[in-house]
């Protein structure tokens, strides 16, 4: 019996030993192929990500200057000021022109300033006004004028970045109106501290920011300068990647598609492969310790594995006729980890269900608010149209009544079909045409209207009933004290991802205090509680506020609304709605 026990224990020991060797071999393969290699790739990807993050920070900074220049160009006064021609600053007209331009720059820059200076030039490249510096020290725009003299090239590229001989980095663009007419040029001197800021966060290695002309824009504080800088730059068709230089340093680079600047992150080889070598040496040490521990563990485990068999043999040897009811201790233990995993999975399922219910409730809330705002506008429209039809019926205009009923039917079908879904501007303009056709029967030749839009109207998404309320306000309020013919013009424009809708009339205009009251009502209305606000009847109250709030629900901070009186031969008022097809607008 002793020989059997020893033989069985030896077999169990050898079996465990073989299994241990297999597990350890798998462990080494795992460490080499699934830990060390991915760790090396991760370290390399971190350097690529560092270059990408620095490049993206610079892109965001340049994009903020692009938005700043857009705010300058969106001010219509700049075109009027520059169209007057160059005026010497030694004259009263020149001083007035310079002050007007500086006021526009101050409005666009606002309280926070992340640039060094801003300068406006005329078509000849002569500096007219500077925000901070002297005109004699203004950067040169000759390179921009030479490179973008061709009109097609100017339309394809909105700005140019260049480094001046004085070391200043300049953002330059032409001042062009929506018709493509050039009035002058705008330069923004970039702040060196903002250009240097992304290069300060790196722990090891050097950083270079180099433009298309191989000029260093900025570098980290410990970066080398001089003749070694050109060695970083290698020709490549890809805008990002990694390679090793002659000193076995890892160089990750990223070229921005918007600015053309290339970010180089130079990291010593030891900093990249150091963690990999540490894992390798740690794995060897762990493998040795695990082998020693496993031998001891297998020896003890093989003895404990035979303990139940020994108990069973002992019990069998003690069984007799009088004690056949002896029971073997075979109690099973609960696996708490399995129970805990099941509870955690159940918790995740309940949490996911709660999130889905919250998302559905929020979506339904937005749809309900949008439908409520639209429901406040639609009855007012239907009431006015039915009143016009009743007038035509009393006058015996049967053909006109039939035609107006058809237009009303098309309009009602448009209003009630899926009111919470967005429509294209083309569909909204078609509904406006139906409304103007209805009104035309009442005013006949006294009313003239025109809608100017092209294929770009199909690209713009809007809530339903956002154009017709403004047109209805023109009809009811703009022409009270104006002689016919009364004119209404709707113009749609799309330029560089920004769309604009202008609704103009030739009525008597709106008082300045009334315009301020309308804009205050819009600014003070809360988009979550606007349905509780009550506005008295009249222009600029419920219809205008509700319409603008419905646009805010869709576009949020990508929307600009304005009302102003015309100064040309039209007279009257223009309502301007400007939105962006991209995320950033202001």
XYZ file of C-alpha atoms in Angstrom:
586
model
C 0.000 0.000 0.000
C 2.889 2.382 0.693
C 4.366 1.687 -2.758
C 1.024 2.497 -4.394
C 0.766 5.763 -2.465
C 4.263 6.848 -3.396
C 3.722 5.984 -7.043
C 0.461 7.896 -7.208
C 1.990 10.931 -5.483
C 4.903 10.891 -7.930
C 2.560 10.727 -10.916
C 0.510 13.613 -9.605
C 3.681 15.629 -8.972
C 4.963 14.979 -12.497
C 1.571 15.826 -14.014
C 1.474 19.145 -12.195
C 5.054 19.847 -13.187
C 4.298 19.284 -16.890
C 1.232 21.513 -16.665
C 3.317 24.164 -14.917
C 5.938 24.126 -17.660
C 3.233 24.482 -20.302
C 1.675 27.401 -18.411
C 5.055 29.100 -17.963
C 5.872 28.716 -21.671
C 2.516 30.252 -22.526
C 3.230 33.027 -20.046
C 6.561 33.843 -21.688
C 4.942 33.824 -25.117
C 2.220 36.096 -23.782
C 4.729 38.533 -22.287
C 6.802 38.685 -25.468
C 3.999 38.914 -28.013
C 1.085 40.421 -26.114
C 2.815 42.681 -23.582
C 6.281 43.782 -24.723
C 5.403 44.306 -28.379
C 2.134 46.197 -27.694
C 3.918 48.214 -24.991
C 6.513 49.306 -27.522
C 3.792 50.191 -30.009
C 1.885 52.060 -27.299
C 4.946 54.132 -26.389
C 5.441 54.970 -30.054
C 1.754 55.811 -30.429
C 1.977 58.076 -27.377
C 4.681 60.085 -29.126
C 2.549 60.257 -32.267
C -0.391 61.303 -30.111
C 1.757 63.985 -28.454
C 2.655 65.391 -31.873
C -1.016 65.234 -32.900
C -2.171 66.967 -29.696
C 0.366 69.776 -30.098
C -0.624 70.171 -33.752
C -4.323 70.214 -32.788
C -3.720 72.870 -30.101
C -2.007 75.060 -32.676
C -4.843 74.391 -35.132
C -7.353 75.483 -32.489
C -5.352 78.654 -31.871
C -5.186 79.432 -35.605
C -8.875 78.538 -35.944
C -9.691 81.066 -33.203
C -7.907 83.727 -35.270
C -9.868 82.600 -38.330
C -13.098 83.051 -36.357
C -11.828 86.454 -35.182
C -11.259 87.483 -38.800
C -14.773 86.221 -39.649
C -16.203 88.478 -36.963
C -14.372 91.419 -38.544
C -15.674 90.519 -42.023
C -19.233 89.977 -40.734
C -19.372 93.661 -39.752
C -20.905 95.413 -42.779
C -19.451 98.776 -41.711
C -15.916 97.693 -42.602
C -16.769 97.522 -46.307
C -18.325 100.985 -46.208
C -15.302 102.374 -44.347
C -12.722 100.829 -46.700
C -14.674 101.675 -49.850
C -14.118 105.366 -49.053
C -10.440 104.916 -49.986
C -7.243 105.673 -48.090
C -7.272 108.774 -45.878
C -4.115 110.107 -44.279
C -4.106 109.902 -40.503
C -3.028 113.547 -40.440
C -6.477 114.579 -41.687
C -9.795 114.572 -39.864
C -11.231 112.039 -42.327
C -8.206 109.781 -41.805
C -8.490 109.955 -38.026
C -12.209 109.176 -38.224
C -11.549 106.250 -40.548
C -8.834 104.898 -38.218
C -11.079 105.243 -35.161
C -13.953 103.437 -36.879
C -11.683 100.553 -37.873
C -10.214 100.335 -34.361
C -13.727 100.279 -32.900
C -14.628 97.364 -35.178
C -11.483 95.509 -34.116
C -12.286 96.143 -30.437
C -15.833 94.781 -30.879
C -14.493 91.644 -32.590
C -11.648 90.935 -30.141
C -13.708 91.409 -26.989
C -12.371 91.387 -23.395
C -9.993 88.425 -23.834
C -7.085 88.932 -26.177
C -4.785 86.135 -27.339
C -2.952 88.051 -30.074
C -0.215 90.667 -30.156
C -1.724 93.080 -32.658
C -4.126 93.465 -35.587
C -3.709 95.691 -38.670
C -6.022 96.605 -41.586
C -4.617 97.553 -45.017
C -6.067 99.036 -48.172
C -5.931 97.356 -51.597
C -2.428 98.733 -52.205
C -1.106 97.016 -49.073
C -0.745 100.261 -47.122
C -1.530 100.035 -43.390
C -4.588 102.129 -42.458
C -5.284 101.198 -38.820
C -3.536 99.153 -36.146
C -5.174 97.941 -32.940
C -2.137 98.454 -30.669
C 1.117 99.053 -32.581
C 2.385 101.765 -34.861
C 1.533 101.761 -38.568
C 5.222 102.203 -39.383
C 5.955 98.868 -37.721
C 3.072 97.042 -39.447
C 3.868 93.663 -41.109
C 4.137 93.446 -44.887
C 1.264 91.867 -46.867
C 3.173 91.885 -50.140
C 3.696 88.114 -50.077
C -0.040 87.541 -49.614
C -0.905 89.949 -52.435
C 1.566 88.252 -54.797
C 0.537 84.698 -53.962
C -3.217 85.296 -54.032
C -3.488 87.834 -56.826
C -5.461 85.330 -58.881
C -9.185 85.423 -57.941
C -9.644 81.658 -58.076
C -6.709 81.085 -55.738
C -8.143 83.583 -53.297
C -11.461 81.747 -53.180
C -9.757 78.398 -52.570
C -7.636 79.594 -49.615
C -9.116 81.902 -46.993
C -5.902 82.875 -45.183
C -2.123 82.529 -45.184
C 0.371 82.053 -42.338
C 3.850 83.479 -42.749
C 6.867 84.419 -40.678
C 8.165 87.950 -41.132
C 11.917 88.773 -41.234
C 11.464 90.410 -37.838
C 10.489 87.011 -36.388
C 6.751 87.755 -36.099
C 4.291 85.054 -37.149
C 1.462 86.653 -39.132
C -2.078 85.507 -40.006
C -3.187 87.281 -43.221
C -6.435 87.243 -45.196
C -8.256 89.410 -47.689
C -11.284 91.482 -46.682
C -13.905 90.177 -49.119
C -17.644 90.677 -49.058
C -20.226 88.067 -49.976
C -20.066 89.067 -53.643
C -16.331 88.298 -53.844
C -15.252 91.972 -53.983
C -11.942 92.719 -52.239
C -11.713 95.886 -50.109
C -8.365 95.404 -48.372
C -6.346 93.042 -46.201
C -6.278 92.041 -42.545
C -3.249 90.802 -40.579
C -3.146 89.335 -37.064
C 0.186 89.126 -35.270
C 0.126 85.845 -33.344
C 1.219 85.813 -29.704
C 4.502 83.933 -29.281
C 3.489 82.746 -25.802
C 0.455 80.958 -27.265
C 2.601 79.389 -29.992
C 5.135 78.303 -27.372
C 2.562 77.027 -24.869
C 1.904 73.541 -26.403
C 5.663 72.774 -26.393
C 6.036 73.228 -22.619
C 4.022 70.190 -21.492
C 6.374 67.489 -22.772
C 8.352 65.692 -20.045
C 11.300 64.411 -22.107
C 12.700 65.196 -25.535
C 12.495 68.235 -27.768
C 9.711 69.773 -29.872
C 9.945 71.799 -33.080
C 7.102 73.577 -34.901
C 8.232 74.285 -38.496
C 6.291 75.968 -41.288
C 6.267 75.222 -45.030
C 9.327 77.417 -45.608
C 11.403 75.422 -43.078
C 11.203 78.297 -40.602
C 10.991 77.459 -36.885
C 7.711 78.804 -35.469
C 8.359 77.646 -31.891
C 10.330 75.022 -29.975
C 10.620 73.616 -26.473
C 12.895 75.389 -23.998
C 15.521 72.646 -24.171
C 15.421 72.216 -27.958
C 18.637 72.549 -29.920
C 18.957 75.287 -32.502
C 21.186 76.019 -35.428
C 22.398 73.549 -38.005
C 20.819 70.463 -36.419
C 17.252 71.600 -37.078
C 17.162 70.732 -40.831
C 18.118 67.135 -39.968
C 14.686 66.713 -38.401
C 12.874 67.404 -41.640
C 12.446 64.561 -44.104
C 10.320 64.447 -47.213
C 7.200 62.289 -46.828
C 3.880 61.985 -48.605
C 2.089 61.225 -45.332
C 1.040 63.931 -42.912
C 2.048 61.928 -39.812
C 4.466 59.154 -38.892
C 7.613 58.201 -36.990
C 11.222 57.463 -37.934
C 14.681 57.273 -36.323
C 17.504 59.707 -36.987
C 21.250 58.984 -37.154
C 21.486 59.204 -33.329
C 18.797 56.499 -32.929
C 16.339 59.028 -31.577
C 12.655 58.488 -32.254
C 11.109 61.400 -34.176
C 7.310 61.592 -34.383
C 5.886 64.203 -36.743
C 2.466 65.538 -37.660
C 1.658 67.986 -40.479
C -1.487 70.083 -40.078
C -3.775 70.055 -43.098
C -5.144 73.508 -42.261
C -1.952 75.438 -41.413
C 0.703 73.352 -43.201
C 2.889 73.476 -40.064
C 4.779 70.323 -39.059
C 5.216 69.309 -35.410
C 8.330 67.243 -34.595
C 8.643 65.407 -31.244
C 12.222 64.174 -30.739
C 12.535 61.504 -28.019
C 15.706 59.597 -27.033
C 15.587 55.880 -27.758
C 15.979 55.001 -24.092
C 12.852 56.962 -23.137
C 10.792 54.984 -25.657
C 12.260 51.507 -25.020
C 13.006 51.969 -21.293
C 9.579 50.713 -20.107
C 9.799 47.837 -22.596
C 13.156 46.694 -21.198
C 11.846 47.058 -17.660
C 8.948 44.746 -18.457
C 11.325 42.265 -20.083
C 13.675 42.129 -17.069
C 10.767 42.020 -14.654
C 9.274 39.099 -16.579
C 12.539 37.144 -16.335
C 12.741 37.807 -12.601
C 9.096 36.904 -12.131
C 9.575 33.709 -14.148
C 12.500 32.600 -11.937
C 10.622 33.332 -8.701
C 7.528 31.654 -10.041
C 9.474 28.497 -10.917
C 10.877 28.200 -7.381
C 7.520 28.884 -5.811
C 5.766 26.466 -8.149
C 8.049 23.558 -7.279
C 7.256 24.003 -3.598
C 3.564 24.560 -4.284
C 3.282 21.472 -6.511
C 4.925 19.282 -3.914
C 2.545 20.427 -1.189
C -0.465 20.374 -3.497
C 0.214 16.818 -4.591
C 0.215 15.721 -0.960
C -3.026 17.626 -0.248
C -4.611 16.247 -3.414
C -4.186 12.721 -2.086
C -5.684 13.607 1.306
C -9.344 12.956 0.258
C -8.282 9.585 -1.160
C -6.574 8.749 2.090
C -9.690 9.720 4.023
C -11.794 7.553 1.771
C -9.437 4.578 2.187
C -9.477 5.040 5.939
C -13.273 5.164 6.000
C -13.539 2.091 3.792
C -11.183 0.213 6.067
C -13.380 1.082 9.079
C -16.715 0.137 7.501
C -18.342 -2.886 9.151
C -21.779 -4.369 9.212
C -22.881 -2.281 12.125
C -21.778 1.112 10.686
C -22.904 1.045 7.022
C -24.448 4.492 7.470
C -21.073 6.263 7.490
C -21.219 9.317 5.206
C -18.340 10.833 3.242
C -17.689 14.536 3.756
C -18.314 15.887 0.258
C -19.685 19.324 1.005
C -19.398 21.823 -1.863
C -18.540 25.470 -1.346
C -20.294 28.378 -3.121
C -18.279 30.344 -5.627
C -18.633 33.907 -4.347
C -16.844 35.391 -7.368
C -19.445 33.927 -9.722
C -22.248 35.312 -7.565
C -20.589 38.722 -7.393
C -20.110 38.778 -11.176
C -23.759 37.915 -11.725
C -24.861 40.714 -9.354
C -22.584 43.214 -11.053
C -23.894 42.236 -14.502
C -27.440 42.639 -13.237
C -26.524 46.104 -11.917
C -25.087 47.073 -15.316
C -28.260 45.907 -17.047
C -30.426 48.019 -14.749
C -28.145 51.020 -15.200
C -28.282 50.671 -19.002
C -32.061 50.519 -18.891
C -32.147 53.701 -16.782
C -29.863 55.522 -19.243
C -32.016 54.503 -22.201
C -35.162 55.711 -20.416
C -33.485 59.052 -19.602
C -32.348 59.533 -23.214
C -35.832 58.739 -24.492
C -37.414 61.154 -21.998
C -35.019 63.969 -23.008
C -35.702 63.362 -26.699
C -39.442 63.454 -26.109
C -39.065 66.674 -24.070
C -37.269 68.453 -26.940
C -39.900 67.260 -29.417
C -42.688 68.410 -27.102
C -41.164 71.898 -26.644
C -40.637 72.298 -30.384
C -44.207 71.165 -31.109
C -45.571 73.531 -28.447
C -43.765 76.528 -29.974
C -44.976 75.603 -33.454
C -48.512 75.109 -32.134
C -48.494 78.729 -30.867
C -47.660 80.017 -34.368
C -49.836 77.798 -36.589
C -53.319 78.897 -35.267
C -52.411 82.537 -35.775
C -51.458 81.791 -39.393
C -54.650 79.788 -40.052
C -56.840 82.536 -38.563
C -55.308 85.211 -40.818
C -55.622 83.079 -43.955
C -59.265 82.168 -43.259
C -59.990 85.861 -42.762
C -58.485 86.655 -46.191
C -60.549 83.874 -47.792
C -63.750 85.217 -46.199
C -63.024 88.690 -47.623
C -62.508 87.256 -51.106
C -65.743 85.246 -50.785
C -67.717 88.355 -49.771
C -66.368 90.168 -52.836
C -67.507 87.303 -55.073
C -64.042 86.300 -56.239
C -64.817 82.629 -56.732
C -61.659 81.787 -58.681
C -59.551 83.516 -56.080
C -61.317 81.629 -53.267
C -60.702 78.309 -55.034
C -57.047 79.160 -55.596
C -56.608 80.335 -51.997
C -58.221 77.176 -50.629
C -55.741 75.079 -52.651
C -52.804 77.062 -51.247
C -54.270 76.759 -47.735
C -54.664 72.998 -48.169
C -51.009 72.654 -49.194
C -49.950 74.809 -46.247
C -52.019 72.827 -43.738
C -50.588 69.572 -45.070
C -47.101 71.017 -44.557
C -47.875 72.220 -41.009
C -49.468 69.055 -39.585
C -47.164 66.452 -41.181
C -44.505 65.382 -38.596
C -44.257 68.795 -36.875
C -41.222 67.776 -34.763
C -39.123 66.786 -37.778
C -36.754 69.258 -39.428
C -37.231 70.336 -43.045
C -34.998 71.864 -45.675
C -34.972 75.578 -46.372
C -36.283 74.780 -49.860
C -39.461 73.266 -48.329
C -39.834 76.204 -45.962
C -39.562 78.670 -48.869
C -42.190 76.711 -50.801
C -44.586 77.064 -47.840
C -43.815 80.810 -47.775
C -44.681 81.027 -51.487
C -48.097 79.498 -50.716
C -48.682 82.081 -47.998
C -47.639 85.035 -50.190
C -49.843 83.710 -52.993
C -52.769 83.711 -50.528
C -52.035 87.277 -49.422
C -51.524 88.402 -53.049
C -55.246 87.874 -53.723
C -56.111 90.437 -51.062
C -53.560 93.144 -51.977
C -53.363 92.407 -55.720
C -50.929 94.764 -57.490
C -50.124 96.714 -54.304
C -47.948 93.820 -53.069
C -44.766 92.713 -54.827
C -42.643 89.860 -53.472
C -39.520 88.027 -54.572
C -37.664 84.937 -53.270
C -34.019 84.602 -54.353
C -32.499 81.201 -53.583
C -30.410 78.593 -55.394
C -29.693 74.881 -54.949
C -27.881 75.561 -51.659
C -31.307 75.852 -49.966
C -31.506 72.048 -50.038
C -28.466 71.818 -47.717
C -29.885 73.956 -44.883
C -32.033 72.261 -42.222
C -34.636 74.284 -40.274
C -37.643 73.716 -37.997
C -41.012 74.173 -39.643
C -42.637 77.629 -39.834
C -39.621 79.886 -39.240
C -39.798 82.061 -42.395
C -43.552 82.626 -42.741
C -44.013 84.383 -39.319
C -41.481 87.081 -40.281
C -43.182 87.585 -43.670
C -46.549 87.770 -41.909
C -45.201 90.498 -39.586
C -44.090 92.480 -42.667
C -47.590 92.290 -44.142
C -49.406 93.225 -40.916
C -47.115 95.888 -39.439
C -44.542 97.218 -41.923
C -46.851 98.891 -44.460
C -49.298 100.691 -42.141
C -47.951 104.176 -42.968
C -46.234 103.421 -46.297
C -47.567 103.995 -49.792
C -47.811 101.077 -52.236
C -46.378 99.283 -54.013
C -45.247 97.283 -50.990
C -42.267 95.055 -51.596
C -40.992 91.977 -49.746
C -37.741 90.270 -50.689
C -36.343 86.996 -49.280
C -32.715 86.301 -50.108
C -30.734 83.138 -49.236
C -26.914 83.077 -49.268
C -24.363 80.339 -48.497
C -20.684 81.225 -48.122
C -17.820 79.186 -46.598
C -20.147 76.978 -44.537
C -22.183 79.954 -43.209
C -25.737 80.476 -44.471
C -27.769 83.658 -44.228
C -31.469 84.428 -44.724
C -32.483 88.081 -45.179
C -36.157 89.159 -45.178
C -36.480 92.798 -46.292
C -39.428 95.161 -46.826
C -39.814 98.782 -47.963
C -42.134 99.811 -45.165
C -41.797 102.621 -42.670
C -39.092 100.852 -40.601
C -38.945 100.190 -36.863
C -38.057 102.608 -34.113
C -34.710 102.036 -32.412
C -36.307 101.477 -28.986
C -38.670 98.899 -30.498
C -35.735 96.998 -32.048
C -33.998 97.015 -28.641
C -37.177 95.722 -26.991
C -37.424 92.847 -29.497
C -33.786 91.845 -29.025
C -34.167 92.036 -25.214
C -37.233 89.757 -25.380
C -35.216 87.243 -27.378
C -32.151 87.433 -25.100
C -34.198 87.165 -21.890
C -36.366 84.247 -23.012
C -35.290 80.863 -21.596
C -35.632 78.105 -24.162
C -36.850 75.673 -21.458
C -39.583 77.921 -20.064
C -40.473 80.171 -22.970
C -43.875 78.519 -23.351
C -44.861 80.115 -19.998
C -44.107 83.695 -21.152
C -47.053 85.766 -22.305
C -46.479 88.550 -24.855
C -48.957 91.157 -25.942
C -49.900 91.260 -29.611
C -47.844 93.264 -32.038
C -44.657 92.992 -34.035
C -41.680 91.401 -32.293
C -43.576 89.590 -29.582
C -44.819 85.957 -29.456
C -44.256 85.132 -33.129
C -40.689 86.470 -33.367
C -39.585 85.216 -29.914
C -41.035 81.743 -30.434
C -39.540 81.440 -33.907
C -36.060 82.443 -32.725
C -36.331 80.082 -29.740
C -37.200 77.190 -32.053
C -34.098 77.989 -34.095
C -32.064 78.068 -30.857
C -33.306 74.578 -29.968
C -31.716 73.308 -33.186
C -28.625 75.504 -33.665
C -27.838 76.701 -30.084
C -24.671 78.868 -30.224
C -24.335 78.481 -34.014
C -27.124 81.023 -34.672
C -27.037 84.819 -35.086
C -30.248 86.898 -35.285
C -30.405 90.613 -36.087
C -32.942 93.308 -37.022
C -31.925 96.621 -38.594
C -33.436 99.398 -40.697
C -32.295 99.678 -44.309
C -30.306 102.721 -45.377
C -30.590 102.282 -49.166
C -33.441 103.078 -51.531
C -35.501 100.221 -50.111
C -35.961 101.876 -46.741
C -37.953 99.599 -44.445
C -36.502 96.814 -42.278
C -34.334 93.713 -42.775
C -34.452 90.623 -40.569
C -31.210 88.663 -40.757
C -30.762 85.029 -39.666
C -27.231 83.623 -39.924
C -26.230 80.066 -39.036
C -23.268 77.764 -39.443
C -23.217 74.286 -40.969
C -20.159 73.482 -38.822
C -19.785 73.151 -35.039
C -18.002 76.420 -34.324
C -19.488 79.769 -35.341
C -18.686 82.478 -32.779
